[in-house]
Amino acid sequence: MSDDLSRLTSSAYSQALEVIAAVEPRIAEATRQELADQRASLKLIASENYASPAVLMTMGTWFSDKYAEGTVGHRFYAGCQNVDTVESLAAEHARELFGAEYAYVQPHSGIDANLVAFWSILAHRVESPALERIGAKNVNELTEADWESLRKELGNQRLLGMSLDAGGHLTHGFRPNISGKMFHQQQYGTDPVTGLLDYDAVAAKAREFKPLVLVAGYSAYPRRVDFAKMREIADEVGATLMVDMAHFAGLVAGKVFTGDEDPVPHAHVVTTTTHKSLRGPRGGMVLATEEYAPSVDRGCPMVLGGPLSHVMAAKAVALAEARQDSFRTYAQKVADNAQSLAQGFLSRGANLVTGGTDNHLVLLDVSSFGLTGRQAESALLDAGVVTNRNSVPNDPNGAWYTSGVRLGTPALTTRGFGHDEFDRVAELIVDVLANTQPGTTKAGGPSKASYVLGDGVADKVKSASAEMLDKHPLYPGLELS
Ligand SMILES: *Cc1c(COP(=O)(O)O)cnc(C)c1O
């Protein structure tokens, strides 16, 4: 930020907090404290980032007050002319940025985007042909008996997605999730030896299972995916390829993932969040081919509540930022820094799932330290290092305690961390874990949750972090009065 912008931002936020404090001072105080806490911690959560003040400020306006169910020019409420401007612009930026035929910017979150995608695939592939067979133009013309058979048909479809413990997301067919209940589901994993996606195994599963939807994408897989291969598999079995790029949308936007690694030219439907590596407001988005556009367009009010117009406005601002050259530089640094972080661990003898990374995250297997993911996550937090525990493939400790810690570079790269800092971060993390002992349960047995962190380690790591964090301030120049 330029000095002028920092000055404006400082006074805008200081005054906004005064306005809030006049009504509920505890919220103003919590907001100040959140900035202080975020500034003082090493944020390595792979799904988090820091959006620009322009993006954040855009969310705090009267667009929040407007109802705008429907689509641009086609609303269920009057007075949506300015929301139309906002939504059109956000969609245009998204189409241009990703080279997509169609963009739907209303989803409130990544999960909502996936629900819209599932609904639209079912509507396009199952409902429309069923109506045609019956000779009905739309569902209003169905008899009770038609409804009954349509419901059965919609509810009997198959989905193949990546398993949670291989790095997939809950919404990719995990049984307890709605995606694992509305679809008959099967999951593909990774190779038990290399930890890598095995496309032949995915293809074999797809041939046998014949899914309507093949889902690719991940939350905790530290490698790139060949989406051209995924599309070949989908085509062979007649599946719709849906790619959930929630985690790596920033690397696609920043042209780090191109060709076969760019999902947009290969998938029928692409979903994403806007707040992870893409660095926008908290929200979701669906990109689709022309073929799927009409059914995606009905996301609200079929699946979604009224659009968050203030967030769509912030999406437009963030997407405009992502179209600048500086975002490409940022995305490349995110990937380069992940290399530095991975090398930092490997050179100190730590184990990484798949032996490294070629995206924005690493999955550290902490079992060699004699710890569960839960113990590691807690000990690291004591030392001011914010991460999240994550299962590793075939995790012996299950999804709650886990054996891994997931670390990503998007947030600290936004602060300006580079190679040396990420190498140092790896060193500090190894230092914490090597000095953490598993605790015991009340009955005296080994605990998966409690732990003992060596004397002085937390303070030592905190002061080493503080030095780096001070050198790379969050929102430089932003001072609250
Ligand atoms: C984070 C994530 C989501 C969910 O996003 P929310 O905005 O939290 O709903 C969906 N899919 C993947 C792959 C994710 O990583």
CSV table of C-alpha atoms and ligand atoms in Angstrom, one decimal:
chain,number,residue,atom,x,y,z
A,1,MET,CA,0.0,0.0,0.0
A,2,SER,CA,1.1,3.5,-0.7
A,3,ASP,CA,1.5,5.9,2.2
A,4,ASP,CA,-1.6,7.8,1.1
A,5,LEU,CA,-3.7,4.6,1.1
A,6,SER,CA,-2.3,3.5,4.4
A,7,ARG,CA,-3.3,6.8,5.9
A,8,LEU,CA,-6.8,6.5,4.5
A,9,THR,CA,-7.2,2.9,5.6
A,10,SER,CA,-6.0,3.7,9.1
A,11,SER,CA,-8.5,6.5,9.6
A,12,ALA,CA,-11.3,4.6,7.9
A,13,TYR,CA,-10.9,1.6,10.2
A,14,SER,CA,-10.3,3.7,13.3
A,15,GLN,CA,-13.5,5.7,12.7
A,16,ALA,CA,-15.5,2.5,11.8
A,17,LEU,CA,-14.5,1.0,15.1
A,18,GLU,CA,-15.6,4.1,16.9
A,19,VAL,CA,-19.0,3.8,15.2
A,20,ILE,CA,-19.3,0.1,16.2
A,21,ALA,CA,-18.1,0.8,19.8
A,22,ALA,CA,-20.9,3.3,20.3
A,23,VAL,CA,-23.3,0.3,20.0
A,24,GLU,CA,-21.4,-2.7,21.2
A,25,PRO,CA,-17.9,-1.9,22.4
A,26,ARG,CA,-17.0,-5.6,23.0
A,27,ILE,CA,-17.3,-6.3,19.3
A,28,ALA,CA,-15.1,-3.3,18.5
A,29,GLU,CA,-12.6,-4.6,21.0
A,30,ALA,CA,-12.7,-8.1,19.6
A,31,THR,CA,-12.1,-6.7,16.1
A,32,ARG,CA,-9.0,-4.8,17.3
A,33,GLN,CA,-7.8,-7.9,19.1
A,34,GLU,CA,-8.2,-10.1,16.1
A,35,LEU,CA,-6.0,-7.8,14.0
A,36,ALA,CA,-3.4,-7.8,16.8
A,37,ASP,CA,-3.5,-11.6,17.1
A,38,GLN,CA,-3.3,-12.2,13.3
A,39,ARG,CA,-0.4,-9.8,13.2
A,40,ALA,CA,1.5,-11.6,15.9
A,41,SER,CA,1.1,-15.2,14.7
A,42,LEU,CA,2.7,-17.3,12.0
A,43,LYS,CA,-0.4,-18.2,10.0
A,44,LEU,CA,0.3,-21.4,8.1
A,45,ILE,CA,-3.3,-22.6,7.7
A,46,ALA,CA,-3.3,-23.6,4.0
A,47,SER,CA,-6.8,-22.4,3.4
A,48,GLU,CA,-6.4,-19.0,4.9
A,49,ASN,CA,-5.0,-15.7,3.5
A,50,TYR,CA,-5.2,-12.0,4.1
A,51,ALA,CA,-7.5,-10.1,1.8
A,52,SER,CA,-6.6,-6.5,0.9
A,53,PRO,CA,-8.2,-3.6,2.7
A,54,ALA,CA,-10.1,-2.7,-0.5
A,55,VAL,CA,-11.7,-6.2,-0.5
A,56,LEU,CA,-12.5,-6.0,3.2
A,57,MET,CA,-14.0,-2.5,3.1
A,58,THR,CA,-16.2,-3.4,0.1
A,59,MET,CA,-18.0,-5.9,2.4
A,60,GLY,CA,-19.0,-3.3,4.9
A,61,THR,CA,-21.7,-1.5,3.0
A,62,TRP,CA,-25.4,-1.1,2.4
A,63,PHE,CA,-25.3,-3.7,-0.4
A,64,SER,CA,-25.8,-6.0,2.6
A,65,ASP,CA,-29.3,-4.7,2.9
A,66,LYS,CA,-30.5,-5.7,-0.5
A,67,TYR,CA,-32.4,-8.8,-1.5
A,68,ALA,CA,-31.6,-9.9,-5.0
A,69,GLU,CA,-32.8,-13.5,-5.6
A,70,GLY,CA,-32.5,-14.5,-9.2
A,71,THR,CA,-30.0,-13.5,-11.8
A,72,VAL,CA,-28.8,-10.3,-13.5
A,73,GLY,CA,-31.8,-8.7,-15.1
A,74,HIS,CA,-34.0,-11.4,-13.9
A,75,ARG,CA,-34.7,-10.8,-10.2
A,76,PHE,CA,-37.5,-11.7,-7.9
A,77,TYR,CA,-37.2,-8.3,-6.2
A,78,ALA,CA,-37.4,-4.8,-7.5
A,79,GLY,CA,-34.6,-2.2,-7.3
A,80,CYS,CA,-31.7,-4.5,-8.1
A,81,GLN,CA,-30.1,-2.2,-10.7
A,82,ASN,CA,-26.9,-1.7,-8.7
A,83,VAL,CA,-26.6,-5.3,-7.6
A,84,ASP,CA,-26.9,-6.2,-11.3
A,85,THR,CA,-23.8,-3.9,-12.0
A,86,VAL,CA,-21.9,-5.6,-9.2
A,87,GLU,CA,-22.8,-9.2,-10.1
A,88,SER,CA,-22.1,-8.6,-13.9
A,89,LEU,CA,-18.8,-7.1,-13.1
A,90,ALA,CA,-17.7,-9.9,-10.7
A,91,ALA,CA,-18.8,-12.6,-13.3
A,92,GLU,CA,-17.0,-10.8,-16.1
A,93,HIS,CA,-13.8,-10.6,-14.1
A,94,ALA,CA,-14.1,-14.3,-13.3
A,95,ARG,CA,-14.7,-15.3,-16.9
A,96,GLU,CA,-11.7,-13.2,-18.1
A,97,LEU,CA,-9.4,-14.3,-15.3
A,98,PHE,CA,-10.0,-18.0,-15.7
A,99,GLY,CA,-11.0,-18.1,-19.4
A,100,ALA,CA,-14.3,-19.6,-18.4
A,101,GLU,CA,-17.4,-19.7,-20.6
A,102,TYR,CA,-19.7,-18.8,-17.7
A,103,ALA,CA,-19.2,-17.7,-14.1
A,104,TYR,CA,-21.7,-17.8,-11.3
A,105,VAL,CA,-20.6,-15.6,-8.4
A,106,GLN,CA,-23.4,-16.0,-5.9
A,107,PRO,CA,-22.5,-19.0,-3.8
A,108,HIS,CA,-21.9,-18.0,-0.2
A,109,SER,CA,-19.1,-20.5,0.4
A,110,GLY,CA,-17.2,-23.3,-1.2
A,111,ILE,CA,-19.6,-25.9,0.1
A,112,ASP,CA,-22.5,-23.9,-1.3
A,113,ALA,CA,-20.8,-23.8,-4.6
A,114,ASN,CA,-20.5,-27.6,-4.6
A,115,LEU,CA,-24.2,-27.9,-3.8
A,116,VAL,CA,-25.0,-25.7,-6.7
A,117,ALA,CA,-22.8,-27.8,-8.9
A,118,PHE,CA,-24.3,-31.1,-7.8
A,119,TRP,CA,-27.8,-29.7,-8.3
A,120,SER,CA,-27.0,-28.3,-11.7
A,121,ILE,CA,-25.4,-31.5,-12.9
A,122,LEU,CA,-28.4,-33.5,-11.7
A,123,ALA,CA,-30.8,-31.0,-13.3
A,124,HIS,CA,-28.9,-31.1,-16.6
A,125,ARG,CA,-28.1,-34.8,-16.8
A,126,VAL,CA,-31.1,-36.4,-15.0
A,127,GLU,CA,-34.0,-34.0,-14.6
A,128,SER,CA,-34.1,-32.5,-18.1
A,129,PRO,CA,-33.9,-35.8,-19.9
A,130,ALA,CA,-36.6,-37.3,-17.6
A,131,LEU,CA,-38.9,-34.4,-18.2
A,132,GLU,CA,-38.4,-34.8,-21.9
A,133,ARG,CA,-39.3,-38.5,-21.7
A,134,ILE,CA,-42.4,-37.7,-19.8
A,135,GLY,CA,-43.2,-34.9,-22.3
A,136,ALA,CA,-43.2,-32.1,-19.7
A,137,LYS,CA,-41.6,-28.8,-20.1
A,138,ASN,CA,-41.0,-28.2,-16.5
A,139,VAL,CA,-41.7,-29.8,-13.1
A,140,ASN,CA,-45.0,-27.9,-12.7
A,141,GLU,CA,-46.5,-30.2,-15.3
A,142,LEU,CA,-45.6,-33.4,-13.4
A,143,THR,CA,-48.2,-35.7,-11.8
A,144,GLU,CA,-47.7,-37.2,-8.3
A,145,ALA,CA,-46.6,-40.4,-10.0
A,146,ASP,CA,-44.1,-38.5,-12.2
A,147,TRP,CA,-42.7,-36.8,-9.2
A,148,GLU,CA,-42.2,-40.1,-7.4
A,149,SER,CA,-40.2,-41.6,-10.3
A,150,LEU,CA,-38.2,-38.3,-10.8
A,151,ARG,CA,-37.3,-38.3,-7.1
A,152,LYS,CA,-36.1,-41.9,-7.4
A,153,GLU,CA,-34.1,-41.1,-10.5
A,154,LEU,CA,-32.5,-38.1,-9.0
A,155,GLY,CA,-31.6,-39.9,-5.8
A,156,ASN,CA,-30.1,-42.9,-7.5
A,157,GLN,CA,-27.0,-41.4,-9.1
A,158,ARG,CA,-23.4,-42.2,-8.6
A,159,LEU,CA,-20.5,-40.0,-7.6
A,160,LEU,CA,-16.8,-40.8,-7.5
A,161,GLY,CA,-14.5,-38.5,-5.6
A,162,MET,CA,-11.2,-38.4,-3.8
A,163,SER,CA,-11.3,-39.9,-0.3
A,164,LEU,CA,-11.0,-37.6,2.7
A,165,ASP,CA,-7.9,-39.2,4.1
A,166,ALA,CA,-6.1,-39.0,0.7
A,167,GLY,CA,-6.7,-35.2,0.7
A,168,GLY,CA,-10.2,-34.9,-0.8
A,169,HIS,CA,-13.0,-32.8,0.8
A,170,LEU,CA,-16.0,-33.8,2.9
A,171,THR,CA,-18.3,-32.7,0.0
A,172,HIS,CA,-16.6,-35.1,-2.5
A,173,GLY,CA,-18.8,-38.0,-1.4
A,174,PHE,CA,-17.7,-38.5,2.2
A,175,ARG,CA,-20.4,-40.7,3.7
A,176,PRO,CA,-21.5,-38.5,6.6
A,177,ASN,CA,-21.7,-35.5,4.3
A,178,ILE,CA,-24.8,-34.8,2.3
A,179,SER,CA,-22.8,-35.6,-0.9
A,180,GLY,CA,-22.2,-39.1,0.4
A,181,LYS,CA,-26.0,-39.5,1.1
A,182,MET,CA,-27.6,-37.9,-1.9
A,183,PHE,CA,-25.3,-39.9,-4.2
A,184,HIS,CA,-24.3,-43.6,-4.2
A,185,GLN,CA,-20.6,-42.9,-3.7
A,186,GLN,CA,-17.2,-44.4,-4.1
A,187,GLN,CA,-13.9,-42.9,-3.4
A,188,TYR,CA,-10.5,-43.1,-5.0
A,189,GLY,CA,-7.3,-42.8,-2.9
A,190,THR,CA,-3.7,-42.4,-3.6
A,191,ASP,CA,-0.9,-45.0,-4.2
A,192,PRO,CA,-0.1,-46.6,-0.9
A,193,VAL,CA,3.7,-46.4,-1.6
A,194,THR,CA,4.2,-43.1,-3.3
A,195,GLY,CA,1.2,-41.2,-1.9
A,196,LEU,CA,0.5,-39.9,-5.4
A,197,LEU,CA,-2.7,-40.1,-7.4
A,198,ASP,CA,-2.8,-43.2,-9.6
A,199,TYR,CA,-4.8,-42.3,-12.7
A,200,ASP,CA,-5.0,-45.9,-13.9
A,201,ALA,CA,-6.5,-46.9,-10.6
A,202,VAL,CA,-9.0,-43.9,-10.8
A,203,ALA,CA,-9.9,-45.1,-14.4
A,204,ALA,CA,-10.4,-48.7,-13.3
A,205,LYS,CA,-12.7,-47.6,-10.5
A,206,ALA,CA,-14.6,-45.3,-12.9
A,207,ARG,CA,-15.1,-48.1,-15.5
A,208,GLU,CA,-16.4,-50.4,-12.8
A,209,PHE,CA,-18.6,-47.9,-11.0
A,210,LYS,CA,-19.7,-45.7,-13.9
A,211,PRO,CA,-20.4,-42.5,-12.0
A,212,LEU,CA,-22.5,-39.7,-13.2
A,213,VAL,CA,-20.1,-37.2,-11.5
A,214,LEU,CA,-16.4,-37.6,-11.3
A,215,VAL,CA,-15.0,-35.1,-8.8
A,216,ALA,CA,-11.4,-34.0,-8.8
A,217,GLY,CA,-9.7,-31.5,-6.5
A,218,TYR,CA,-8.5,-31.6,-2.9
A,219,SER,CA,-7.9,-29.8,0.4
A,220,ALA,CA,-4.8,-31.6,1.6
A,221,TYR,CA,-3.1,-33.3,-1.4
A,222,PRO,CA,0.3,-31.6,-1.9
A,223,ARG,CA,0.6,-32.2,-5.6
A,224,ARG,CA,-0.7,-31.0,-8.9
A,225,VAL,CA,-3.4,-32.9,-10.7
A,226,ASP,CA,-3.5,-33.7,-14.4
A,227,PHE,CA,-7.1,-32.6,-15.3
A,228,ALA,CA,-6.7,-33.6,-19.0
A,229,LYS,CA,-6.3,-37.2,-17.8
A,230,MET,CA,-9.3,-36.8,-15.4
A,231,ARG,CA,-11.4,-35.5,-18.3
A,232,GLU,CA,-10.4,-38.5,-20.4
A,233,ILE,CA,-11.5,-40.8,-17.7
A,234,ALA,CA,-14.8,-38.9,-17.3
A,235,ASP,CA,-15.4,-39.0,-21.1
A,236,GLU,CA,-14.7,-42.7,-21.3
A,237,VAL,CA,-17.4,-43.5,-18.7
A,238,GLY,CA,-19.9,-40.7,-19.6
A,239,ALA,CA,-19.3,-38.8,-16.4
A,240,THR,CA,-19.5,-35.1,-15.8
A,241,LEU,CA,-16.1,-33.8,-14.6
A,242,MET,CA,-16.4,-31.5,-11.7
A,243,VAL,CA,-13.3,-29.9,-10.3
A,244,ASP,CA,-13.3,-28.3,-6.9
A,245,MET,CA,-10.3,-25.9,-7.0
A,246,ALA,CA,-11.2,-24.3,-3.7
A,247,HIS,CA,-7.6,-24.6,-2.4
A,248,PHE,CA,-5.6,-23.8,-5.5
A,249,ALA,CA,-7.7,-21.3,-7.4
A,250,GLY,CA,-5.0,-18.6,-6.8
A,251,LEU,CA,-2.4,-20.8,-8.5
A,252,VAL,CA,-4.8,-21.2,-11.5
A,253,ALA,CA,-5.6,-17.4,-11.5
A,254,GLY,CA,-1.8,-16.6,-11.3
A,255,LYS,CA,-1.0,-19.0,-14.2
A,256,VAL,CA,1.2,-21.2,-12.1
A,257,PHE,CA,-1.1,-24.1,-13.1
A,258,THR,CA,-1.5,-24.0,-16.9
A,259,GLY,CA,-2.2,-26.6,-19.6
A,260,ASP,CA,-3.2,-29.9,-18.2
A,261,GLU,CA,-3.0,-28.6,-14.7
A,262,ASP,CA,-5.5,-25.8,-15.3
A,263,PRO,CA,-9.0,-27.4,-14.6
A,264,VAL,CA,-11.0,-24.7,-16.5
A,265,PRO,CA,-10.5,-25.9,-20.1
A,266,HIS,CA,-11.0,-29.6,-19.1
A,267,ALA,CA,-13.9,-29.7,-16.6
A,268,HIS,CA,-17.6,-29.3,-17.3
A,269,VAL,CA,-18.0,-27.5,-14.0
A,270,VAL,CA,-15.4,-25.9,-11.7
A,271,THR,CA,-16.2,-24.8,-8.2
A,272,THR,CA,-14.1,-22.7,-5.9
A,273,THR,CA,-13.9,-20.6,-2.8
A,274,THR,CA,-12.8,-17.1,-3.2
A,275,HIS,CA,-11.0,-16.6,0.2
A,276,LYS,CA,-8.2,-19.2,0.1
A,277,SER,CA,-5.2,-18.8,-2.3
A,278,LEU,CA,-7.4,-16.5,-4.5
A,279,ARG,CA,-7.2,-13.9,-1.6
A,280,GLY,CA,-10.7,-12.5,-1.9
A,281,PRO,CA,-13.7,-12.3,0.4
A,282,ARG,CA,-15.1,-15.4,2.2
A,283,GLY,CA,-17.3,-16.9,-0.5
A,284,GLY,CA,-17.7,-19.3,-3.4
A,285,MET,CA,-18.1,-19.4,-7.2
A,286,VAL,CA,-19.0,-21.8,-10.0
A,287,LEU,CA,-17.4,-21.7,-13.5
A,288,ALA,CA,-19.1,-23.8,-16.2
A,289,THR,CA,-19.3,-24.5,-19.8
A,290,GLU,CA,-22.2,-23.0,-21.8
A,291,GLU,CA,-23.9,-26.4,-21.7
A,292,TYR,CA,-24.2,-26.4,-17.9
A,293,ALA,CA,-24.7,-22.6,-17.5
A,294,PRO,CA,-28.5,-22.6,-17.6
A,295,SER,CA,-28.8,-25.1,-14.7
A,296,VAL,CA,-26.0,-23.4,-12.7
A,297,ASP,CA,-27.8,-20.1,-13.1
A,298,ARG,CA,-30.7,-21.4,-11.1
A,299,GLY,CA,-28.6,-22.0,-8.0
A,300,CYS,CA,-30.5,-19.2,-6.2
A,301,PRO,CA,-33.2,-19.8,-5.1
A,302,MET,CA,-33.1,-23.5,-5.9
A,303,VAL,CA,-30.2,-24.3,-3.5
A,304,LEU,CA,-28.9,-21.0,-2.2
A,305,GLY,CA,-30.5,-18.2,-0.1
A,306,GLY,CA,-30.4,-14.7,-1.5
A,307,PRO,CA,-27.1,-13.5,-2.8
A,308,LEU,CA,-24.7,-11.6,-0.5
A,309,SER,CA,-24.5,-8.5,-2.7
A,310,HIS,CA,-21.8,-6.9,-0.5
A,311,VAL,CA,-19.7,-10.0,-0.9
A,312,MET,CA,-20.2,-10.2,-4.6
A,313,ALA,CA,-19.0,-6.6,-4.8
A,314,ALA,CA,-15.9,-7.7,-2.8
A,315,LYS,CA,-15.4,-10.7,-5.2
A,316,ALA,CA,-15.4,-8.2,-8.1
A,317,VAL,CA,-12.7,-6.2,-6.3
A,318,ALA,CA,-10.6,-9.3,-5.5
A,319,LEU,CA,-10.9,-10.7,-9.0
A,320,ALA,CA,-9.8,-7.3,-10.4
A,321,GLU,CA,-6.8,-7.6,-8.2
A,322,ALA,CA,-6.1,-11.1,-9.4
A,323,ARG,CA,-6.1,-9.9,-13.0
A,324,GLN,CA,-3.1,-7.7,-12.3
A,325,ASP,CA,0.4,-8.8,-13.0
A,326,SER,CA,1.3,-8.5,-9.4
A,327,PHE,CA,-1.0,-11.4,-8.6
A,328,ARG,CA,1.0,-13.7,-11.0
A,329,THR,CA,4.1,-12.7,-9.1
A,330,TYR,CA,2.3,-13.5,-5.9
A,331,ALA,CA,1.1,-16.9,-7.0
A,332,GLN,CA,4.5,-17.9,-8.3
A,333,LYS,CA,6.0,-16.9,-4.9
A,334,VAL,CA,3.3,-19.0,-3.1
A,335,ALA,CA,4.5,-22.1,-5.1
A,336,ASP,CA,8.2,-21.2,-4.7
A,337,ASN,CA,7.8,-20.7,-0.9
A,338,ALA,CA,6.1,-24.1,-0.6
A,339,GLN,CA,9.3,-25.6,-2.1
A,340,SER,CA,11.4,-23.7,0.4
A,341,LEU,CA,9.2,-24.9,3.3
A,342,ALA,CA,9.3,-28.5,2.0
A,343,GLN,CA,13.1,-28.5,1.6
A,344,GLY,CA,13.4,-27.0,5.0
A,345,PHE,CA,11.6,-30.0,6.5
A,346,LEU,CA,13.3,-32.6,4.4
A,347,SER,CA,16.8,-31.3,5.1
A,348,ARG,CA,16.1,-31.6,8.8
A,349,GLY,CA,14.9,-35.2,8.5
A,350,ALA,CA,11.2,-34.6,8.8
A,351,ASN,CA,8.7,-36.7,6.7
A,352,LEU,CA,6.3,-35.2,4.2
A,353,VAL,CA,3.4,-37.1,2.6
A,354,THR,CA,4.4,-37.8,-1.1
A,355,GLY,CA,8.0,-36.7,-0.2
A,356,GLY,CA,7.4,-33.0,-1.0
A,357,THR,CA,5.0,-30.6,-2.8
A,358,ASP,CA,4.4,-29.0,-6.1
A,359,ASN,CA,1.5,-26.7,-5.0
A,360,HIS,CA,1.0,-24.4,-2.1
A,361,LEU,CA,0.9,-26.9,0.8
A,362,VAL,CA,2.8,-29.5,2.6
A,363,LEU,CA,1.5,-32.3,4.7
A,364,LEU,CA,3.9,-33.0,7.5
A,365,ASP,CA,3.7,-36.6,8.9
A,366,VAL,CA,4.4,-36.0,12.6
A,367,SER,CA,4.5,-39.7,13.7
A,368,SER,CA,8.3,-39.8,13.5
A,369,PHE,CA,8.3,-37.3,16.4
A,370,GLY,CA,6.1,-39.7,18.3
A,371,LEU,CA,3.2,-37.3,18.2
A,372,THR,CA,-0.4,-37.2,16.9
A,373,GLY,CA,-1.5,-34.4,14.7
A,374,ARG,CA,-3.6,-33.1,17.6
A,375,GLN,CA,-0.5,-32.9,19.9
A,376,ALA,CA,1.6,-31.3,17.3
A,377,GLU,CA,-1.1,-28.7,16.4
A,378,SER,CA,-1.5,-27.7,20.1
A,379,ALA,CA,2.2,-27.5,20.8
A,380,LEU,CA,2.8,-25.4,17.7
A,381,LEU,CA,-0.1,-23.1,18.7
A,382,ASP,CA,1.6,-22.6,22.2
A,383,ALA,CA,4.6,-21.4,20.2
A,384,GLY,CA,2.5,-19.0,18.1
A,385,VAL,CA,2.5,-21.2,15.0
A,386,VAL,CA,-1.1,-21.6,13.7
A,387,THR,CA,-1.7,-24.8,11.7
A,388,ASN,CA,-4.3,-27.5,11.5
A,389,ARG,CA,-4.0,-31.2,12.1
A,390,ASN,CA,-4.9,-33.3,9.2
A,391,SER,CA,-5.1,-37.0,8.5
A,392,VAL,CA,-2.4,-38.7,6.4
A,393,PRO,CA,-3.4,-41.5,4.0
A,394,ASN,CA,-4.6,-44.6,6.0
A,395,ASP,CA,-4.1,-42.6,9.2
A,396,PRO,CA,-3.8,-45.0,12.2
A,397,ASN,CA,-5.1,-42.2,14.5
A,398,GLY,CA,-8.3,-41.5,12.6
A,399,ALA,CA,-9.8,-38.1,11.5
A,400,TRP,CA,-9.9,-36.6,15.0
A,401,TYR,CA,-6.4,-37.1,16.4
A,402,THR,CA,-4.7,-37.7,13.0
A,403,SER,CA,-1.0,-38.1,12.3
A,404,GLY,CA,-0.3,-35.0,10.2
A,405,VAL,CA,-0.2,-31.3,10.2
A,406,ARG,CA,-1.1,-29.4,7.1
A,407,LEU,CA,0.9,-26.2,6.3
A,408,GLY,CA,0.4,-23.7,3.5
A,409,THR,CA,2.2,-20.7,2.1
A,410,PRO,CA,-0.5,-18.3,0.8
A,411,ALA,CA,-1.0,-16.2,3.9
A,412,LEU,CA,2.7,-15.6,4.9
A,413,THR,CA,3.6,-15.0,1.2
A,414,THR,CA,1.0,-12.2,1.2
A,415,ARG,CA,3.0,-10.7,4.2
A,416,GLY,CA,6.1,-10.9,2.1
A,417,PHE,CA,7.9,-14.0,3.5
A,418,GLY,CA,10.4,-15.5,1.1
A,419,HIS,CA,12.8,-18.4,0.9
A,420,ASP,CA,14.9,-17.7,4.0
A,421,GLU,CA,11.9,-17.1,6.2
A,422,PHE,CA,10.1,-20.3,5.1
A,423,ASP,CA,13.3,-22.3,5.7
A,424,ARG,CA,13.4,-20.7,9.2
A,425,VAL,CA,9.7,-21.6,9.7
A,426,ALA,CA,10.5,-25.2,9.0
A,427,GLU,CA,13.4,-25.1,11.4
A,428,LEU,CA,11.2,-23.6,14.2
A,429,ILE,CA,8.5,-26.2,13.7
A,430,VAL,CA,11.0,-29.0,13.8
A,431,ASP,CA,12.4,-27.4,17.0
A,432,VAL,CA,8.9,-27.4,18.6
A,433,LEU,CA,8.0,-30.9,17.6
A,434,ALA,CA,11.4,-32.4,18.6
A,435,ASN,CA,10.9,-30.8,22.0
A,436,THR,CA,7.4,-32.0,22.6
A,437,GLN,CA,6.6,-35.3,24.4
A,438,PRO,CA,3.3,-37.1,24.3
A,439,GLY,CA,1.5,-36.9,27.7
A,440,THR,CA,-0.4,-39.6,29.6
A,441,THR,CA,-4.1,-40.1,30.2
A,442,LYS,CA,-5.5,-40.0,33.8
A,443,ALA,CA,-5.3,-43.8,33.9
A,444,GLY,CA,-1.5,-43.5,33.1
A,445,GLY,CA,-1.6,-44.7,29.5
A,446,PRO,CA,-0.3,-42.9,26.4
A,447,SER,CA,-2.5,-39.9,25.5
A,448,LYS,CA,-3.3,-38.9,21.9
A,449,ALA,CA,-4.2,-35.3,23.0
A,450,SER,CA,-2.1,-34.2,25.9
A,451,TYR,CA,1.6,-33.3,25.5
A,452,VAL,CA,4.5,-31.7,27.3
A,453,LEU,CA,6.4,-28.9,25.6
A,454,GLY,CA,10.0,-28.4,26.7
A,455,ASP,CA,10.8,-25.5,29.0
A,456,GLY,CA,11.5,-22.2,27.2
A,457,VAL,CA,10.8,-23.6,23.7
A,458,ALA,CA,7.6,-21.6,23.1
A,459,ASP,CA,9.2,-18.3,24.1
A,460,LYS,CA,12.3,-19.0,22.0
A,461,VAL,CA,10.2,-19.8,18.9
A,462,LYS,CA,7.8,-16.8,19.5
A,463,SER,CA,10.7,-14.4,19.7
A,464,ALA,CA,12.3,-15.8,16.5
A,465,SER,CA,8.9,-15.5,14.8
A,466,ALA,CA,8.3,-12.0,16.0
A,467,GLU,CA,11.5,-10.9,14.4
A,468,MET,CA,10.3,-12.2,11.0
A,469,LEU,CA,6.7,-10.9,11.5
A,470,ASP,CA,8.0,-7.4,12.4
A,471,LYS,CA,10.0,-7.4,9.2
A,472,HIS,CA,6.9,-8.3,7.2
A,473,PRO,CA,4.0,-6.5,8.8
A,474,LEU,CA,0.4,-7.4,8.1
A,475,TYR,CA,-1.3,-4.4,6.5
A,476,PRO,CA,1.8,-2.2,6.6
A,477,GLY,CA,1.0,1.3,7.6
A,478,LEU,CA,-2.4,0.4,9.1
A,479,GLU,CA,-2.6,1.9,12.5
A,480,LEU,CA,-5.7,2.0,14.6
A,481,SER,CA,-6.1,5.0,16.8
B,1,LIG,C1,-12.4,-25.2,1.8
B,1,LIG,C2,-13.0,-26.2,0.9
B,1,LIG,C3,-14.3,-26.2,0.6
B,1,LIG,C4,-15.3,-25.5,1.5
B,1,LIG,O1,-15.3,-24.1,1.5
B,1,LIG,P1,-16.2,-23.3,2.5
B,1,LIG,O2,-16.1,-21.9,2.0
B,1,LIG,O3,-15.6,-23.5,3.9
B,1,LIG,O4,-17.6,-23.8,2.4
B,1,LIG,C5,-14.8,-27.0,-0.4
B,1,LIG,N1,-14.0,-27.8,-1.1
B,1,LIG,C6,-12.7,-27.8,-0.9
B,1,LIG,C7,-11.8,-28.6,-1.8
B,1,LIG,C8,-12.1,-27.0,0.1
B,1,LIG,O5,-10.8,-27.0,0.3
